[in-house]
Amino acid sequence: MPGLIERYIDRLPFAEGDPIITLQEGSTPLVHAPRLSERVGAEVWLKIEGSNPTGSFKDRGMTCAVSAAVREGAQAVICASTGNTAAALAAYAARAGIRGVVIVPEGKIAMGKLAQALMHGAQVIAIQGNFDRALQLVRTVAEKHPIALVNSINEFRIEGQKTAAFEIAEELAGELDALCIPVGNAGNITAYWRGFRELGMAPQMFGFQAAGAAPLVLGKPVEQPETIASAIRIGKPARWEQAMDAMTASGGAVNAVTDEQILTAYRFLAREEGVFCEPASAASVAGLMVHGAGNAQRVACVLTGHGLKDPDTALSQVGGVVPCEPELSAIERAILR
Ligand code: F0G
């Protein structure tokens, strides 16, 4: 498959001949989840966004945002991030041969994401503050300096991310009753809704936030968001109104899931479905398991990022390895125990 700009150029703000910065993102698997389906009494599909080149859905928005920035002559791109946007920015900036700068909350981004951002040569600035503060700072920097802002307040990000809705629609022949999706800064739910609307579809949109970082559920900003799902540790979503519109207009809802419920879904997916996603991604499935999805018959859950992004959380959830002498008898004892 080509990258998503090429695949969907007719429906994106690009024209033949524009510079395109791509890593062949998009075209991710939509996998049926038999055990989860049985558990919740609906036909459930998993949109595996961890299969994108940098391991999260952010690549969809980033190919568009960075291509547009290059088209406009930008020499540098910047974002605030809980980790995945930083990794995607870093990779696409490297690919474009321009400077990448990311501002992250110190000590609060998963190890894999930090490794990616640094490996791709982005400048990683860690602040003693949360994502919301970082976003405030990058907005100001981008106003004062010629650096393109590529957070999801950038329209090209939403345009790119809406293509995931196109893919789901194609695979399910337009038949989808509900979408379950984690909500942090609220760009992705906005993008899916836009994508479905452009196709004339209106599945119910069920957004899920971590209980300690659930401003949309509470109806007010959360000053000190906290959750094990560090990707969605956000207290003031930038696309608040649009996310609420999507859920209201589609007859969906926004609900909270506790860290414990997120981790239960996280382990369930890994063990019962063979699908390893990161904790924030499991919020969509946790939400479906705990709150349901109305009377939907066919549901898609968006698994936004790969499990390998956050090995620390994974290892905190499992038993250790089995130490063993390098001898057949010892191995047999260990296996047949
Ligand atoms: N899932 C993952 C794995 C994420 O990284 C994010 C957002 C979301 C869900 C929520 O998506 O913000 O569009 O509502 N991560 C951003 C980042 C904030 O900086 O990587 P959203």
Tab-separated table of C-alpha atoms and ligand atoms in Angstrom:
chain	number	residue	atom	x	y	z
A	1	MET	CA	0.000	0.000	0.000
A	2	PRO	CA	1.187	3.540	-0.663
A	3	GLY	CA	1.203	6.092	2.156
A	4	LEU	CA	-2.135	7.547	3.091
A	5	ILE	CA	-1.783	10.869	1.268
A	6	GLU	CA	-1.306	8.971	-1.967
A	7	ARG	CA	-4.068	6.506	-1.089
A	8	TYR	CA	-6.628	9.197	-0.279
A	9	ILE	CA	-5.323	12.230	-2.166
A	10	ASP	CA	-8.795	13.050	-3.526
A	11	ARG	CA	-10.111	13.545	-0.011
A	12	LEU	CA	-7.103	15.354	1.480
A	13	PRO	CA	-5.813	18.923	1.082
A	14	PHE	CA	-2.975	17.857	-1.211
A	15	ALA	CA	-2.491	17.861	-4.959
A	16	GLU	CA	-0.381	15.827	-7.364
A	17	GLY	CA	3.146	17.232	-7.341
A	18	ASP	CA	3.113	18.428	-3.717
A	19	PRO	CA	6.078	17.301	-1.624
A	20	ILE	CA	4.976	14.247	0.335
A	21	ILE	CA	6.795	13.109	3.446
A	22	THR	CA	5.724	9.532	4.048
A	23	LEU	CA	6.784	6.330	5.768
A	24	GLN	CA	3.898	4.403	4.189
A	25	GLU	CA	1.685	4.916	7.197
A	26	GLY	CA	-1.970	3.916	7.376
A	27	SER	CA	-3.622	0.797	5.903
A	28	THR	CA	-3.484	-0.774	9.368
A	29	PRO	CA	-5.187	-4.085	10.186
A	30	LEU	CA	-8.779	-4.277	11.381
A	31	VAL	CA	-8.812	-7.477	13.373
A	32	HIS	CA	-11.896	-9.321	14.569
A	33	ALA	CA	-11.808	-9.984	18.328
A	34	PRO	CA	-13.749	-13.204	18.998
A	35	ARG	CA	-13.237	-13.410	22.760
A	36	LEU	CA	-13.988	-9.771	23.347
A	37	SER	CA	-17.058	-10.080	21.129
A	38	GLU	CA	-18.304	-12.989	23.194
A	39	ARG	CA	-17.606	-11.138	26.408
A	40	VAL	CA	-19.537	-7.983	25.469
A	41	GLY	CA	-22.229	-9.546	23.280
A	42	ALA	CA	-21.437	-7.627	20.098
A	43	GLU	CA	-19.271	-8.108	17.023
A	44	VAL	CA	-16.068	-6.283	17.945
A	45	TRP	CA	-13.234	-5.242	15.647
A	46	LEU	CA	-9.875	-3.838	16.680
A	47	LYS	CA	-8.243	-1.115	14.599
A	48	ILE	CA	-4.570	-1.823	15.212
A	49	GLU	CA	-2.968	1.590	14.927
A	50	GLY	CA	0.189	0.303	16.573
A	51	SER	CA	1.010	-1.121	13.134
A	52	ASN	CA	1.854	2.340	11.834
A	53	PRO	CA	5.567	3.030	11.176
A	54	THR	CA	6.286	4.662	14.547
A	55	GLY	CA	3.783	2.468	16.369
A	56	SER	CA	0.852	4.834	16.793
A	57	PHE	CA	-1.977	6.566	14.933
A	58	LYS	CA	-0.030	9.820	15.122
A	59	ASP	CA	1.731	8.922	11.866
A	60	ARG	CA	-1.501	9.559	9.951
A	61	GLY	CA	-1.668	13.153	11.110
A	62	MET	CA	2.057	13.657	10.957
A	63	THR	CA	2.527	12.703	7.300
A	64	CYS	CA	0.009	15.435	6.466
A	65	ALA	CA	1.233	18.058	8.942
A	66	VAL	CA	4.901	17.658	8.021
A	67	SER	CA	4.193	17.468	4.261
A	68	ALA	CA	2.176	20.697	4.511
A	69	ALA	CA	4.893	22.352	6.601
A	70	VAL	CA	7.501	21.421	3.978
A	71	ARG	CA	5.217	22.698	1.219
A	72	GLU	CA	5.097	26.019	3.072
A	73	GLY	CA	8.881	26.107	3.396
A	74	ALA	CA	9.174	25.328	7.114
A	75	GLN	CA	12.637	24.522	8.412
A	76	ALA	CA	11.465	23.258	11.789
A	77	VAL	CA	8.445	21.660	13.434
A	78	ILE	CA	7.447	21.629	17.098
A	79	CYS	CA	4.875	19.939	19.312
A	80	ALA	CA	3.920	19.306	22.905
A	81	SER	CA	3.464	15.640	23.586
A	82	THR	CA	2.735	12.840	25.998
A	83	GLY	CA	5.115	10.796	23.822
A	84	ASN	CA	3.559	9.423	20.649
A	85	THR	CA	3.230	12.709	18.814
A	86	ALA	CA	6.853	13.377	19.752
A	87	ALA	CA	7.960	10.048	18.259
A	88	ALA	CA	5.994	10.647	15.065
A	89	LEU	CA	7.185	14.234	14.720
A	90	ALA	CA	10.773	13.107	15.205
A	91	ALA	CA	10.539	10.412	12.528
A	92	TYR	CA	8.786	12.566	9.927
A	93	ALA	CA	11.077	15.551	10.586
A	94	ALA	CA	14.064	13.243	10.088
A	95	ARG	CA	12.534	11.973	6.870
A	96	ALA	CA	11.935	15.552	5.690
A	97	GLY	CA	15.408	16.675	6.692
A	98	ILE	CA	14.118	19.478	8.899
A	99	ARG	CA	14.528	20.210	12.588
A	100	GLY	CA	12.207	18.616	15.114
A	101	VAL	CA	11.578	19.951	18.606
A	102	VAL	CA	9.312	18.305	21.166
A	103	ILE	CA	8.272	19.441	24.632
A	104	VAL	CA	7.260	16.692	27.019
A	105	PRO	CA	6.308	16.378	30.688
A	106	GLU	CA	9.454	15.280	32.490
A	107	GLY	CA	9.376	11.680	33.689
A	108	LYS	CA	5.868	11.125	32.329
A	109	ILE	CA	6.441	9.705	28.883
A	110	ALA	CA	6.843	6.009	28.212
A	111	MET	CA	10.358	4.732	27.569
A	112	GLY	CA	9.844	3.527	24.011
A	113	LYS	CA	8.512	6.893	22.907
A	114	LEU	CA	11.430	8.756	24.453
A	115	ALA	CA	13.871	6.388	22.756
A	116	GLN	CA	12.177	7.002	19.401
A	117	ALA	CA	12.189	10.801	19.675
A	118	LEU	CA	15.862	10.824	20.635
A	119	MET	CA	16.916	8.232	18.042
A	120	HIS	CA	15.305	10.222	15.241
A	121	GLY	CA	17.322	13.236	16.298
A	122	ALA	CA	14.616	15.509	17.648
A	123	GLN	CA	15.478	17.950	20.378
A	124	VAL	CA	13.582	16.705	23.407
A	125	ILE	CA	12.824	19.331	26.018
A	126	ALA	CA	11.405	18.010	29.295
A	127	ILE	CA	9.480	20.444	31.479
A	128	GLN	CA	8.425	20.115	35.079
A	129	GLY	CA	4.825	20.512	34.152
A	130	ASN	CA	2.137	18.508	32.416
A	131	PHE	CA	1.060	18.215	28.774
A	132	ASP	CA	-1.406	21.098	29.066
A	133	ARG	CA	1.366	23.466	30.125
A	134	ALA	CA	3.635	22.166	27.348
A	135	LEU	CA	0.912	22.826	24.770
A	136	GLN	CA	0.425	26.360	26.066
A	137	LEU	CA	4.165	26.966	25.713
A	138	VAL	CA	4.502	25.588	22.168
A	139	ARG	CA	1.519	27.643	20.999
A	140	THR	CA	3.360	30.777	22.094
A	141	VAL	CA	6.677	29.662	20.621
A	142	ALA	CA	5.014	28.981	17.261
A	143	GLU	CA	3.388	32.417	17.285
A	144	LYS	CA	6.695	34.163	17.947
A	145	HIS	CA	9.048	32.112	15.783
A	146	PRO	CA	8.997	30.549	12.309
A	147	ILE	CA	8.443	27.035	13.588
A	148	ALA	CA	5.444	25.041	12.378
A	149	LEU	CA	3.186	23.769	15.155
A	150	VAL	CA	2.095	20.186	14.452
A	151	ASN	CA	-0.078	19.350	17.444
A	152	SER	CA	-3.623	18.298	16.576
A	153	ILE	CA	-4.766	21.916	16.704
A	154	ASN	CA	-3.110	21.887	13.251
A	155	GLU	CA	-5.888	21.055	10.746
A	156	PHE	CA	-3.625	18.842	8.664
A	157	ARG	CA	-3.326	16.472	11.616
A	158	ILE	CA	-7.094	15.991	11.728
A	159	GLU	CA	-7.238	15.586	7.964
A	160	GLY	CA	-4.660	12.803	8.088
A	161	GLN	CA	-6.226	11.044	11.037
A	162	LYS	CA	-9.685	10.972	9.468
A	163	THR	CA	-8.356	8.380	6.998
A	164	ALA	CA	-8.613	5.700	9.685
A	165	ALA	CA	-12.391	6.097	9.466
A	166	PHE	CA	-12.172	5.608	5.680
A	167	GLU	CA	-10.256	2.371	6.148
A	168	ILE	CA	-12.711	0.979	8.697
A	169	ALA	CA	-15.612	1.919	6.434
A	170	GLU	CA	-14.009	0.156	3.467
A	171	GLU	CA	-13.276	-3.019	5.413
A	172	LEU	CA	-16.753	-3.233	6.931
A	173	ALA	CA	-18.544	-2.100	3.772
A	174	GLY	CA	-19.908	0.948	5.576
A	175	GLU	CA	-21.658	-1.101	8.265
A	176	LEU	CA	-20.597	0.093	11.706
A	177	ASP	CA	-22.833	0.908	14.675
A	178	ALA	CA	-20.349	2.281	17.176
A	179	LEU	CA	-16.752	3.366	17.612
A	180	CYS	CA	-14.955	3.159	20.973
A	181	ILE	CA	-11.935	5.406	21.274
A	182	PRO	CA	-9.651	6.797	23.985
A	183	VAL	CA	-9.773	10.574	24.353
A	184	GLY	CA	-6.874	12.743	25.473
A	185	ASN	CA	-6.392	16.014	23.637
A	186	ALA	CA	-9.510	15.048	21.642
A	187	GLY	CA	-8.018	15.336	18.150
A	188	ASN	CA	-8.528	11.716	17.154
A	189	ILE	CA	-12.226	11.444	17.974
A	190	THR	CA	-12.703	14.711	16.079
A	191	ALA	CA	-10.880	13.237	13.103
A	192	TYR	CA	-12.814	9.941	13.042
A	193	TRP	CA	-16.120	11.788	13.213
A	194	ARG	CA	-15.074	14.015	10.333
A	195	GLY	CA	-14.038	10.968	8.309
A	196	PHE	CA	-17.302	9.119	8.924
A	197	ARG	CA	-19.380	12.211	8.159
A	198	GLU	CA	-17.567	12.695	4.881
A	199	LEU	CA	-18.725	9.193	3.946
A	200	GLY	CA	-22.288	9.869	5.094
A	201	MET	CA	-21.888	7.482	8.047
A	202	ALA	CA	-22.817	8.230	11.646
A	203	PRO	CA	-21.736	5.459	14.022
A	204	GLN	CA	-22.254	6.242	17.692
A	205	MET	CA	-19.023	7.721	19.034
A	206	PHE	CA	-18.094	6.490	22.508
A	207	GLY	CA	-15.119	8.340	23.956
A	208	PHE	CA	-13.300	7.100	27.035
A	209	GLN	CA	-11.046	9.034	29.365
A	210	ALA	CA	-8.953	7.845	32.286
A	211	ALA	CA	-10.787	8.568	35.535
A	212	GLY	CA	-7.930	10.722	36.863
A	213	ALA	CA	-7.804	12.741	33.641
A	214	ALA	CA	-11.432	13.043	32.597
A	215	PRO	CA	-12.233	16.718	31.949
A	216	LEU	CA	-14.892	15.931	29.343
A	217	VAL	CA	-16.696	13.632	31.754
A	218	LEU	CA	-16.482	16.150	34.616
A	219	GLY	CA	-17.343	19.076	32.371
A	220	LYS	CA	-14.384	21.079	33.600
A	221	PRO	CA	-10.597	21.114	33.185
A	222	VAL	CA	-8.515	18.926	35.478
A	223	GLU	CA	-5.557	20.871	36.856
A	224	GLN	CA	-3.466	17.860	37.851
A	225	PRO	CA	-4.406	14.932	35.632
A	226	GLU	CA	-3.106	11.532	36.746
A	227	THR	CA	-3.311	8.091	35.167
A	228	ILE	CA	-1.134	5.112	34.378
A	229	ALA	CA	-2.170	5.675	30.759
A	230	SER	CA	0.410	8.438	30.345
A	231	ALA	CA	-0.554	9.086	26.705
A	232	ILE	CA	-3.913	10.490	27.817
A	233	ARG	CA	-2.766	12.276	30.962
A	234	ILE	CA	-4.363	15.509	29.775
A	235	GLY	CA	-6.542	17.939	31.701
A	236	LYS	CA	-7.550	20.541	29.104
A	237	PRO	CA	-8.207	18.980	25.702
A	238	ALA	CA	-7.637	21.388	22.824
A	239	ARG	CA	-10.537	20.011	20.768
A	240	TRP	CA	-13.013	19.886	23.635
A	241	GLU	CA	-16.078	21.259	21.791
A	242	GLN	CA	-15.533	19.230	18.644
A	243	ALA	CA	-15.159	16.025	20.628
A	244	MET	CA	-18.356	16.740	22.551
A	245	ASP	CA	-20.132	17.563	19.278
A	246	ALA	CA	-19.065	14.232	17.802
A	247	MET	CA	-20.402	12.298	20.760
A	248	THR	CA	-23.623	14.271	21.073
A	249	ALA	CA	-24.448	14.400	17.368
A	250	SER	CA	-23.849	10.655	16.970
A	251	GLY	CA	-25.865	9.653	20.018
A	252	GLY	CA	-22.732	8.388	21.751
A	253	ALA	CA	-21.277	9.361	25.109
A	254	VAL	CA	-18.130	10.146	27.026
A	255	ASN	CA	-17.290	8.037	30.058
A	256	ALA	CA	-14.403	7.428	32.431
A	257	VAL	CA	-12.519	4.214	33.120
A	258	THR	CA	-10.282	3.674	36.131
A	259	ASP	CA	-6.635	2.694	35.820
A	260	GLU	CA	-7.578	-0.737	37.148
A	261	GLN	CA	-10.213	-1.176	34.428
A	262	ILE	CA	-7.709	-0.008	31.809
A	263	LEU	CA	-5.125	-2.520	33.002
A	264	THR	CA	-7.682	-5.342	33.030
A	265	ALA	CA	-8.531	-4.628	29.387
A	266	TYR	CA	-4.805	-4.242	28.571
A	267	ARG	CA	-4.039	-7.731	29.926
A	268	PHE	CA	-7.201	-9.224	28.402
A	269	LEU	CA	-6.247	-8.034	24.911
A	270	ALA	CA	-2.713	-9.378	25.223
A	271	ARG	CA	-3.693	-12.764	26.652
A	272	GLU	CA	-7.045	-13.483	25.071
A	273	GLU	CA	-6.727	-11.785	21.689
A	274	GLY	CA	-2.952	-11.803	21.149
A	275	VAL	CA	-2.983	-8.050	20.694
A	276	PHE	CA	-0.511	-5.928	22.623
A	277	CYS	CA	-1.453	-2.263	22.812
A	278	GLU	CA	-0.361	0.473	25.159
A	279	PRO	CA	-2.416	1.308	28.279
A	280	ALA	CA	-4.092	4.431	26.824
A	281	SER	CA	-5.275	2.361	23.867
A	282	ALA	CA	-6.819	-0.221	26.171
A	283	ALA	CA	-9.093	2.529	27.527
A	284	SER	CA	-11.311	2.017	24.463
A	285	VAL	CA	-11.776	-1.655	25.243
A	286	ALA	CA	-12.057	-1.032	28.987
A	287	GLY	CA	-14.828	1.432	28.211
A	288	LEU	CA	-16.626	-1.098	26.051
A	289	MET	CA	-16.307	-3.792	28.734
A	290	VAL	CA	-17.461	-1.518	31.561
A	291	HIS	CA	-19.950	0.869	29.964
A	292	GLY	CA	-20.987	-0.992	26.801
A	293	ALA	CA	-21.740	0.664	23.481
A	294	GLY	CA	-25.487	1.214	23.570
A	295	ASN	CA	-27.281	-1.440	21.543
A	296	ALA	CA	-24.588	-1.566	18.889
A	297	GLN	CA	-24.276	-4.857	17.035
A	298	ARG	CA	-20.993	-4.067	15.337
A	299	VAL	CA	-18.351	-2.083	17.179
A	300	ALA	CA	-14.817	-0.962	16.329
A	301	CYS	CA	-12.339	-0.200	19.100
A	302	VAL	CA	-9.384	1.974	18.195
A	303	LEU	CA	-6.114	0.632	19.607
A	304	THR	CA	-4.112	3.795	19.209
A	305	GLY	CA	-0.573	2.667	20.042
A	306	HIS	CA	1.657	-0.423	20.248
A	307	GLY	CA	2.302	-2.187	23.545
A	308	LEU	CA	6.073	-1.990	23.082
A	309	LYS	CA	5.866	1.766	23.555
A	310	ASP	CA	5.588	1.247	27.291
A	311	PRO	CA	7.545	-1.834	28.413
A	312	ASP	CA	7.665	-0.648	32.026
A	313	THR	CA	3.916	-0.810	32.464
A	314	ALA	CA	3.785	-4.161	30.679
A	315	LEU	CA	6.409	-5.682	32.966
A	316	SER	CA	4.604	-4.360	36.031
A	317	GLN	CA	1.566	-6.432	35.004
A	318	VAL	CA	3.113	-9.865	34.561
A	319	GLY	CA	5.015	-12.525	36.434
A	320	GLY	CA	8.781	-12.758	36.031
A	321	VAL	CA	10.840	-15.126	33.933
A	322	VAL	CA	11.695	-18.631	35.142
A	323	PRO	CA	15.401	-18.923	36.021
A	324	CYS	CA	16.858	-22.264	34.940
A	325	GLU	CA	20.108	-24.194	34.650
A	326	PRO	CA	21.115	-24.765	31.004
A	327	GLU	CA	20.431	-28.529	31.314
A	328	LEU	CA	17.719	-30.646	29.714
A	329	SER	CA	16.569	-32.113	33.031
A	330	ALA	CA	16.224	-28.680	34.596
A	331	ILE	CA	14.344	-27.382	31.543
A	332	GLU	CA	11.997	-30.381	31.696
A	333	ARG	CA	11.370	-29.836	35.390
A	334	ALA	CA	10.601	-26.198	34.728
A	335	ILE	CA	8.222	-26.944	31.817
A	336	LEU	CA	6.447	-29.941	33.315
A	337	ARG	CA	6.100	-28.391	36.757
B	1	F0G	N1	-3.927	6.979	22.586
B	1	F0G	C1	-2.615	7.222	22.491
B	1	F0G	C2	-1.688	6.058	22.463
B	1	F0G	C3	-2.135	8.554	22.429
B	1	F0G	O1	-0.834	8.770	22.322
B	1	F0G	C4	-3.066	9.606	22.478
B	1	F0G	C5	-2.615	10.997	22.433
B	1	F0G	C6	-4.437	9.290	22.555
B	1	F0G	C7	-4.820	7.981	22.608
B	1	F0G	C8	-5.482	10.345	22.601
B	1	F0G	O2	-5.664	10.951	21.363
B	1	F0G	O3	-5.184	13.277	22.031
B	1	F0G	O4	-6.246	12.766	19.848
B	1	F0G	O5	-7.504	12.464	21.979
B	1	F0G	N2	-1.393	11.318	22.501
B	1	F0G	C9	-0.902	12.710	22.321
B	1	F0G	C10	0.611	12.706	22.252
B	1	F0G	C11	-1.485	13.689	23.238
B	1	F0G	O6	1.229	13.720	22.572
B	1	F0G	O7	1.181	11.698	21.825
B	1	F0G	P1	-6.191	12.454	21.288
